[in-house]
Short mmCIF file of C-alpha atoms in Angstrom, two decimals:
data_model
loop_
_atom_site.label_atom_id
_atom_site.label_comp_id
_atom_site.label_asym_id
_atom_site.label_seq_id
_atom_site.Cartn_x
_atom_site.Cartn_y
_atom_site.Cartn_z
CA MET A 538 -20.49 18.59 -5.08
CA THR A 539 -22.79 21.55 -4.57
CA GLU A 540 -23.61 22.73 -1.09
CA PRO A 541 -27.21 22.03 0.01
CA ILE A 542 -29.64 24.89 0.48
CA LEU A 543 -30.23 25.19 4.19
CA PRO A 544 -32.98 26.91 6.21
CA ARG A 545 -32.35 30.58 6.94
CA ILE A 546 -31.08 31.26 10.45
CA ARG A 547 -31.38 34.64 12.17
CA PRO A 548 -28.02 36.37 11.54
CA GLU A 549 -27.57 37.31 15.19
CA ILE A 550 -28.11 33.69 16.22
CA ALA A 551 -25.71 32.39 13.58
CA ALA A 552 -23.07 34.81 14.87
CA LEU A 553 -23.59 33.89 18.53
CA PRO A 554 -21.03 31.36 19.82
CA PRO A 555 -22.72 28.39 21.50
CA TYR A 556 -22.37 28.15 25.27
CA ARG A 557 -18.95 26.65 25.96
CA GLN A 558 -18.85 24.17 28.83
CA GLY A 559 -15.76 23.87 30.99
CA LYS A 560 -13.28 21.42 29.46
CA GLN A 561 -13.67 17.81 30.57
CA ALA A 562 -10.83 16.26 32.56
CA GLY A 563 -8.99 13.03 31.89
CA ALA A 564 -8.77 10.21 34.41
CA ASN A 565 -5.65 11.61 36.07
CA ALA A 566 -6.59 15.28 35.93
CA PHE A 567 -8.51 17.55 38.29
CA LYS A 568 -11.52 19.22 36.70
CA LEU A 569 -11.55 22.76 38.10
CA SER A 570 -13.34 24.42 35.21
CA SER A 571 -17.08 24.14 35.92
CA ASN A 572 -17.60 25.12 39.59
CA GLU A 573 -18.87 21.66 40.41
CA ASN A 574 -19.03 20.25 43.92
CA PRO A 575 -16.09 17.81 44.28
CA PHE A 576 -17.98 15.59 46.74
CA GLU A 577 -20.07 12.61 45.68
CA PRO A 578 -23.79 12.74 46.54
CA LEU A 579 -24.77 11.69 50.05
CA PRO A 580 -25.99 8.11 50.52
CA SER A 581 -29.51 9.36 51.25
CA VAL A 582 -29.55 11.24 47.95
CA LEU A 583 -28.31 8.20 46.04
CA GLU A 584 -31.03 6.12 47.70
CA ALA A 585 -33.64 8.62 46.54
CA LEU A 586 -32.34 8.23 43.00
CA THR A 587 -32.67 4.45 43.12
CA ASN A 588 -36.29 4.81 44.23
CA THR A 589 -37.29 7.24 41.51
CA ALA A 590 -40.39 6.93 39.36
CA PRO A 591 -40.31 4.60 36.31
CA ILE A 592 -38.48 6.27 33.44
CA ASN A 593 -41.17 5.18 30.96
CA ARG A 594 -43.52 7.68 32.66
CA TYR A 595 -43.44 11.45 32.33
CA PRO A 596 -42.47 13.45 35.40
CA ASP A 597 -44.76 15.84 37.23
CA ALA A 598 -44.76 18.84 34.89
CA THR A 599 -44.76 21.37 37.76
CA ALA A 600 -42.41 19.51 40.15
CA SER A 601 -45.14 20.06 42.70
CA ALA A 602 -43.57 18.01 45.50
CA LEU A 603 -40.31 19.98 45.31
CA ARG A 604 -42.16 23.29 45.02
CA ALA A 605 -44.18 22.42 48.11
CA ARG A 606 -41.01 21.52 50.00
CA LEU A 607 -39.32 24.77 48.99
CA GLY A 608 -42.44 26.75 49.82
CA GLU A 609 -42.45 25.24 53.29
CA LYS A 610 -38.74 25.93 53.73
CA PHE A 611 -38.98 29.59 52.76
CA GLY A 612 -42.46 30.33 54.06
CA VAL A 613 -44.11 31.13 50.72
CA GLU A 614 -47.07 29.81 48.76
CA VAL A 615 -46.40 27.12 46.19
CA ASP A 616 -47.21 29.52 43.35
CA ALA A 617 -44.35 31.75 44.53
CA VAL A 618 -41.92 28.91 43.68
CA HIS A 619 -40.85 27.90 40.18
CA VAL A 620 -38.62 24.92 39.41
CA ALA A 621 -36.79 24.30 36.13
CA SER A 622 -33.82 22.43 34.70
CA GLY A 623 -31.23 24.65 36.32
CA SER A 624 -31.40 28.32 37.26
CA VAL A 625 -30.06 29.26 33.82
CA ALA A 626 -33.24 27.82 32.32
CA ILE A 627 -35.27 30.17 34.51
CA LEU A 628 -33.13 33.09 33.34
CA HIS A 629 -34.02 32.24 29.74
CA GLN A 630 -37.69 31.86 30.63
CA LEU A 631 -37.92 35.20 32.44
CA VAL A 632 -36.14 37.12 29.68
CA LEU A 633 -38.35 35.52 27.03
CA GLY A 634 -41.41 36.39 29.11
CA THR A 635 -40.49 40.05 29.50
CA SER A 636 -38.32 41.17 26.59
CA THR A 637 -38.55 41.37 22.82
CA VAL A 638 -37.40 43.51 19.89
CA GLY A 639 -36.65 47.06 21.05
CA ASP A 640 -36.30 46.10 24.71
CA GLU A 641 -33.10 46.05 26.74
CA VAL A 642 -31.59 43.70 29.34
CA VAL A 643 -28.91 45.16 31.62
CA TYR A 644 -26.20 43.06 33.25
CA ALA A 645 -22.65 43.42 34.55
CA TRP A 646 -19.69 42.29 32.49
CA ARG A 647 -17.74 40.21 32.90
CA SER A 648 -20.33 38.00 34.55
CA PHE A 649 -22.01 34.66 33.83
CA GLU A 650 -21.13 33.63 30.28
CA ALA A 651 -24.73 32.76 29.38
CA TYR A 652 -26.03 36.29 30.01
CA PRO A 653 -25.22 37.73 26.55
CA SER A 654 -27.31 35.06 24.83
CA LEU A 655 -30.45 35.76 26.88
CA PRO A 656 -31.56 39.05 25.29
CA LEU A 657 -30.24 38.07 21.88
CA VAL A 658 -32.38 34.93 21.67
CA ALA A 659 -35.41 36.96 22.77
CA GLY A 660 -34.72 39.57 20.08
CA ALA A 661 -33.85 42.21 22.68
CA THR A 662 -30.62 44.17 23.20
CA GLY A 663 -28.10 43.37 25.91
CA ILE A 664 -26.55 46.30 27.78
CA GLN A 665 -23.22 45.38 29.38
CA VAL A 666 -22.03 47.47 32.32
CA PRO A 667 -18.32 47.07 33.14
CA LEU A 668 -17.40 45.71 36.55
CA ALA A 669 -15.94 48.04 39.16
CA PRO A 670 -12.36 47.51 40.40
CA GLY A 671 -11.94 44.24 42.27
CA GLY A 672 -14.36 42.37 40.01
CA ARG A 673 -17.42 43.83 41.75
CA HIS A 674 -20.78 44.91 40.35
CA ASP A 675 -21.03 48.66 39.76
CA LEU A 676 -24.66 48.97 40.79
CA GLN A 677 -24.71 52.74 40.46
CA ALA A 678 -23.60 52.47 36.85
CA MET A 679 -26.12 49.67 36.26
CA ALA A 680 -28.93 51.85 37.64
CA ASP A 681 -27.71 54.69 35.40
CA ALA A 682 -27.98 52.31 32.42
CA VAL A 683 -31.70 51.70 33.00
CA THR A 684 -33.92 53.48 30.46
CA ASP A 685 -37.56 53.35 29.48
CA ARG A 686 -36.58 50.44 27.20
CA THR A 687 -35.16 48.34 30.02
CA ARG A 688 -37.22 45.29 30.90
CA VAL A 689 -34.75 43.22 32.98
CA VAL A 690 -31.67 43.84 35.11
CA ILE A 691 -29.59 40.84 36.20
CA VAL A 692 -27.49 41.01 39.38
CA CYS A 693 -25.16 38.05 39.97
CA THR A 694 -23.94 37.66 43.55
CA PRO A 695 -21.41 36.22 44.18
CA ASN A 696 -20.38 37.22 40.69
CA ASN A 697 -19.37 34.45 38.32
CA PRO A 698 -16.47 34.34 37.40
CA THR A 699 -14.82 36.95 39.66
CA GLY A 700 -16.33 35.97 43.03
CA PRO A 701 -17.26 39.17 44.99
CA ILE A 702 -20.69 39.72 46.50
CA VAL A 703 -23.18 42.57 46.38
CA THR A 704 -23.81 43.93 49.86
CA ARG A 705 -27.21 44.26 51.50
CA ALA A 706 -26.94 48.05 51.54
CA GLU A 707 -25.81 48.24 47.90
CA PHE A 708 -28.71 46.12 46.71
CA ALA A 709 -31.28 48.08 48.73
CA ALA A 710 -30.04 51.36 47.24
CA PHE A 711 -30.06 49.82 43.77
CA VAL A 712 -33.61 48.49 44.01
CA ALA A 713 -34.78 51.91 45.19
CA ARG A 714 -33.45 53.45 41.96
CA VAL A 715 -34.87 50.92 39.50
CA PRO A 716 -38.45 51.50 38.30
CA GLN A 717 -40.94 49.10 39.83
CA ASP A 718 -42.04 47.78 36.44
CA VAL A 719 -38.51 46.58 35.59
CA LEU A 720 -37.74 42.98 36.56
CA ILE A 721 -34.66 42.54 38.75
CA ILE A 722 -33.25 39.01 38.70
CA LEU A 723 -31.05 38.34 41.74
CA ASP A 724 -28.95 35.40 40.60
CA GLU A 725 -27.69 33.71 43.78
CA ALA A 726 -26.44 30.43 42.35
CA TYR A 727 -23.52 30.39 44.82
CA ALA A 728 -25.29 31.80 47.88
CA GLU A 729 -24.56 28.81 50.12
CA PHE A 730 -20.82 29.51 49.96
CA VAL A 731 -21.13 33.11 51.16
CA THR A 732 -19.65 33.93 54.58
CA ALA A 733 -19.52 37.75 54.33
CA PRO A 734 -21.91 39.11 56.98
CA ASP A 735 -22.94 42.13 54.90
CA ALA A 736 -23.84 40.16 51.75
CA VAL A 737 -27.33 40.46 50.37
CA ASP A 738 -29.43 37.32 50.86
CA GLY A 739 -32.54 37.59 48.77
CA LEU A 740 -34.36 34.74 50.47
CA ALA A 741 -33.44 35.49 54.08
CA GLU A 742 -34.33 39.15 53.58
CA ARG A 743 -37.47 38.27 51.59
CA VAL A 744 -36.71 41.01 49.08
CA PHE A 745 -39.31 39.53 46.72
CA GLU A 746 -42.04 40.52 49.21
CA LYS A 747 -40.82 44.08 49.74
CA HIS A 748 -40.21 44.46 46.00
CA PRO A 749 -42.48 42.32 43.78
CA ASN A 750 -40.28 43.14 40.79
CA VAL A 751 -37.42 41.10 42.30
CA VAL A 752 -37.06 37.37 41.59
CA VAL A 753 -34.42 35.35 43.47
CA LEU A 754 -32.70 32.43 41.73
CA ARG A 755 -31.00 29.48 43.44
CA THR A 756 -29.72 26.11 42.23
CA PHE A 757 -29.04 22.58 43.41
CA SER A 758 -26.08 22.30 41.03
CA LYS A 759 -23.38 23.88 43.19
CA ALA A 760 -23.53 23.51 46.98
CA PHE A 761 -25.96 20.59 46.79
CA GLY A 762 -23.86 18.73 44.23
CA LEU A 763 -26.58 17.87 41.72
CA ALA A 764 -25.08 19.52 38.65
CA GLY A 765 -25.64 16.42 36.54
CA LEU A 766 -29.37 16.34 37.31
CA ARG A 767 -30.10 19.96 36.33
CA VAL A 768 -32.54 21.46 38.81
CA GLY A 769 -32.84 25.06 39.96
CA TYR A 770 -35.57 27.24 41.41
CA ALA A 771 -36.88 30.77 41.69
CA ILE A 772 -38.79 32.53 44.46
CA GLY A 773 -40.87 35.56 43.53
CA HIS A 774 -44.26 37.01 42.82
CA PRO A 775 -46.56 34.37 41.28
CA HIS A 776 -47.58 36.66 38.41
CA VAL A 777 -43.95 37.14 37.40
CA LEU A 778 -43.16 33.44 37.74
CA ASP A 779 -46.19 32.62 35.57
CA ALA A 780 -44.26 34.20 32.69
CA ALA A 781 -41.43 31.73 33.31
CA ARG A 782 -43.84 28.83 33.57
CA THR A 783 -45.45 29.86 30.28
CA THR A 784 -42.19 30.18 28.31
CA GLY A 785 -40.52 27.11 29.81
CA ILE A 786 -40.23 23.79 28.01
CA PRO A 787 -42.77 21.41 29.57
CA LEU A 788 -41.62 18.35 31.50
CA SER A 789 -38.01 19.51 31.68
CA VAL A 790 -37.42 18.58 35.34
CA THR A 791 -37.09 14.83 35.67
CA SER A 792 -38.53 12.77 38.51
CA ALA A 793 -34.99 11.77 39.47
CA ALA A 794 -33.92 15.41 39.77
CA GLU A 795 -36.97 16.30 41.83
CA ARG A 796 -36.51 13.43 44.28
CA ALA A 797 -32.78 14.04 44.63
CA ALA A 798 -33.41 17.73 45.33
CA ILE A 799 -35.93 16.90 48.07
CA ALA A 800 -33.52 14.37 49.58
CA SER A 801 -30.80 17.03 49.51
CA LEU A 802 -33.02 19.46 51.39
CA ASP A 803 -33.68 16.74 53.97
CA ALA A 804 -29.92 16.27 54.36
CA GLU A 805 -29.05 19.97 54.30
CA ASP A 806 -27.11 19.91 57.57
CA GLU A 807 -24.74 17.27 56.20
CA LEU A 808 -24.35 19.17 52.96
CA ARG A 809 -23.59 22.38 54.83
CA GLU A 810 -20.69 20.59 56.49
CA ARG A 811 -19.28 19.85 53.05
CA VAL A 812 -19.80 23.46 52.02
CA ALA A 813 -17.76 24.52 55.06
CA VAL A 814 -14.90 22.31 53.87
CA ILE A 815 -15.01 23.93 50.42
CA VAL A 816 -15.07 27.41 51.96
CA GLU A 817 -12.00 26.58 54.07
CA ARG A 818 -10.18 25.32 50.96
CA ARG A 819 -11.25 28.46 49.11
CA THR A 820 -9.76 30.64 51.83
CA ARG A 821 -6.43 28.79 51.78
CA LEU A 822 -6.29 28.86 47.97
CA ALA A 823 -7.08 32.57 47.69
CA GLU A 824 -4.64 33.52 50.45
CA GLY A 825 -1.91 31.39 48.89
CA LEU A 826 -2.38 32.99 45.49
CA ARG A 827 -2.36 36.49 46.96
CA ALA A 828 0.84 35.70 48.83
CA GLN A 829 2.43 34.88 45.46
CA GLY A 830 1.45 38.28 44.08
CA TRP A 831 -1.81 37.50 42.28
CA GLU A 832 -4.54 40.13 42.70
CA VAL A 833 -7.31 37.67 43.58
CA PRO A 834 -10.66 39.39 44.30
CA ASP A 835 -12.53 38.73 47.55
CA THR A 836 -14.28 35.59 46.37
CA GLN A 837 -17.35 34.40 48.26
CA SER A 838 -18.06 31.48 45.95
CA ASN A 839 -16.54 28.07 45.28
CA PHE A 840 -13.93 29.41 42.86
CA VAL A 841 -11.12 31.94 42.65
CA TRP A 842 -10.30 34.39 39.86
CA LEU A 843 -6.84 35.02 38.46
CA PRO A 844 -6.84 38.31 36.51
CA ALA A 845 -4.18 37.20 34.04
CA GLY A 846 -5.16 39.69 31.32
CA ASP A 847 -3.26 39.25 28.06
CA ARG A 848 -1.44 36.19 29.49
CA THR A 849 -4.68 34.31 30.22
CA ASP A 850 -4.34 31.65 27.52
CA GLU A 851 -0.65 31.10 28.25
CA VAL A 852 -1.22 30.71 32.00
CA ALA A 853 -4.23 28.44 31.46
CA ALA A 854 -2.15 26.19 29.22
CA ALA A 855 0.38 25.77 32.03
CA PHE A 856 -2.38 24.56 34.34
CA VAL A 857 -3.70 22.12 31.73
CA ALA A 858 -0.18 20.77 31.18
CA ALA A 859 -0.13 19.95 34.89
CA ASP A 860 -3.47 18.07 34.63
CA LEU A 861 -5.38 20.96 36.22
CA ILE A 862 -8.32 21.81 33.95
CA VAL A 863 -9.25 25.46 34.55
CA ARG A 864 -11.59 27.88 32.79
CA PRO A 865 -9.85 30.64 30.82
CA PHE A 866 -11.64 33.77 29.59
CA SER A 867 -9.24 35.04 26.92
CA GLY A 868 -7.90 38.50 27.59
CA ASP A 869 -9.45 38.71 31.06
CA GLY A 870 -8.51 35.95 33.45
CA ILE A 871 -8.88 32.39 34.69
CA ARG A 872 -11.55 30.93 36.94
CA ILE A 873 -10.37 28.05 39.10
CA SER A 874 -12.96 25.99 40.93
CA VAL A 875 -12.21 24.82 44.44
CA GLY A 876 -11.90 21.08 44.01
CA GLU A 877 -10.38 18.13 45.79
CA GLU A 878 -7.91 18.74 48.60
CA GLU A 879 -5.20 17.08 46.51
CA SER A 880 -5.59 19.71 43.78
CA LEU A 881 -4.68 22.72 45.93
CA ASP A 882 -0.91 22.19 46.03
CA GLY A 883 -0.81 21.70 42.28
CA VAL A 884 -2.75 24.90 41.61
CA LEU A 885 -0.47 26.90 43.89
CA ALA A 886 2.67 25.37 42.37
CA VAL A 887 1.70 26.26 38.79
CA ALA A 888 0.45 29.69 39.82
CA ALA A 889 3.76 30.41 41.55
CA GLU A 890 5.69 29.57 38.39
CA GLN A 891 3.42 31.72 36.22
CA VAL A 892 3.37 34.80 38.44
CA ARG A 893 7.15 34.94 38.05
CA ALA A 894 7.09 34.31 34.30
#
């Protein structure tokens, strides 16, 4: 049987591996591969979901109620807020709105796995800048990588998958070096888990006002526990966010997601208590791994990083065999999300065996 003639696909797209989600866990396993919040939604959030708009009707295309609530929370006009189906969707929208063939997008590596696809899909070129020792962003090297072809620089803090933050002073010095017509995306998907006093906080510091070329990204997927509903937001200059609104897929934020996000903001104090529990577990897990001899970076997120290098796949398989589903990055290391309390002893037990192997 002859093969059918298929439509031509851009070679660079055909060669790009699809985004690989963290492996799903069986009924008796702990899923520690996707940085999800291990807690169930609060009762008030579940109630909001039961009272959502009829699903035979389209949602509000601009998520105006949520944008208004976020604008009130952060003291900005509604047009300075953009909501989409996760912060990664906004990343795609902003790169599409700024970059094309011949342009460059600079980001640290290793960092968020979706970053390499962003410039490629837009037709632009990705410029990867190696991390500094300890899994940290090398902002000086990233600034050095900026050329007259650079359209976007992405800074992920805390960095996914290694965990360290960018400090307030480091980011200020970096922004001062980047041309004002280059978009800086400050990806703060894990900001709620940060306890380091010197960490940059794009919203608290209102960096988007001092520097209109900076857009700050946040999400409801992690600390707020709404990963399955897909809703994230950006705060920045309205003209810049208009580019994201223009390139975004219409009607991508459901009414259920919008209402759950608003209910989560109303219950933020309760959610912060849960975040504190995760942070305490993170501290115990990281300290336990370091005591075994693992060189775990100073994580400020809801995960820890095991720099297993060439043994990454072997070590990850040992975790999976113990019903602990982790996220390996072959040749580099393993990201382990902070999950249920019952998972901690298992992670430490397997890690102890593997560090001695």
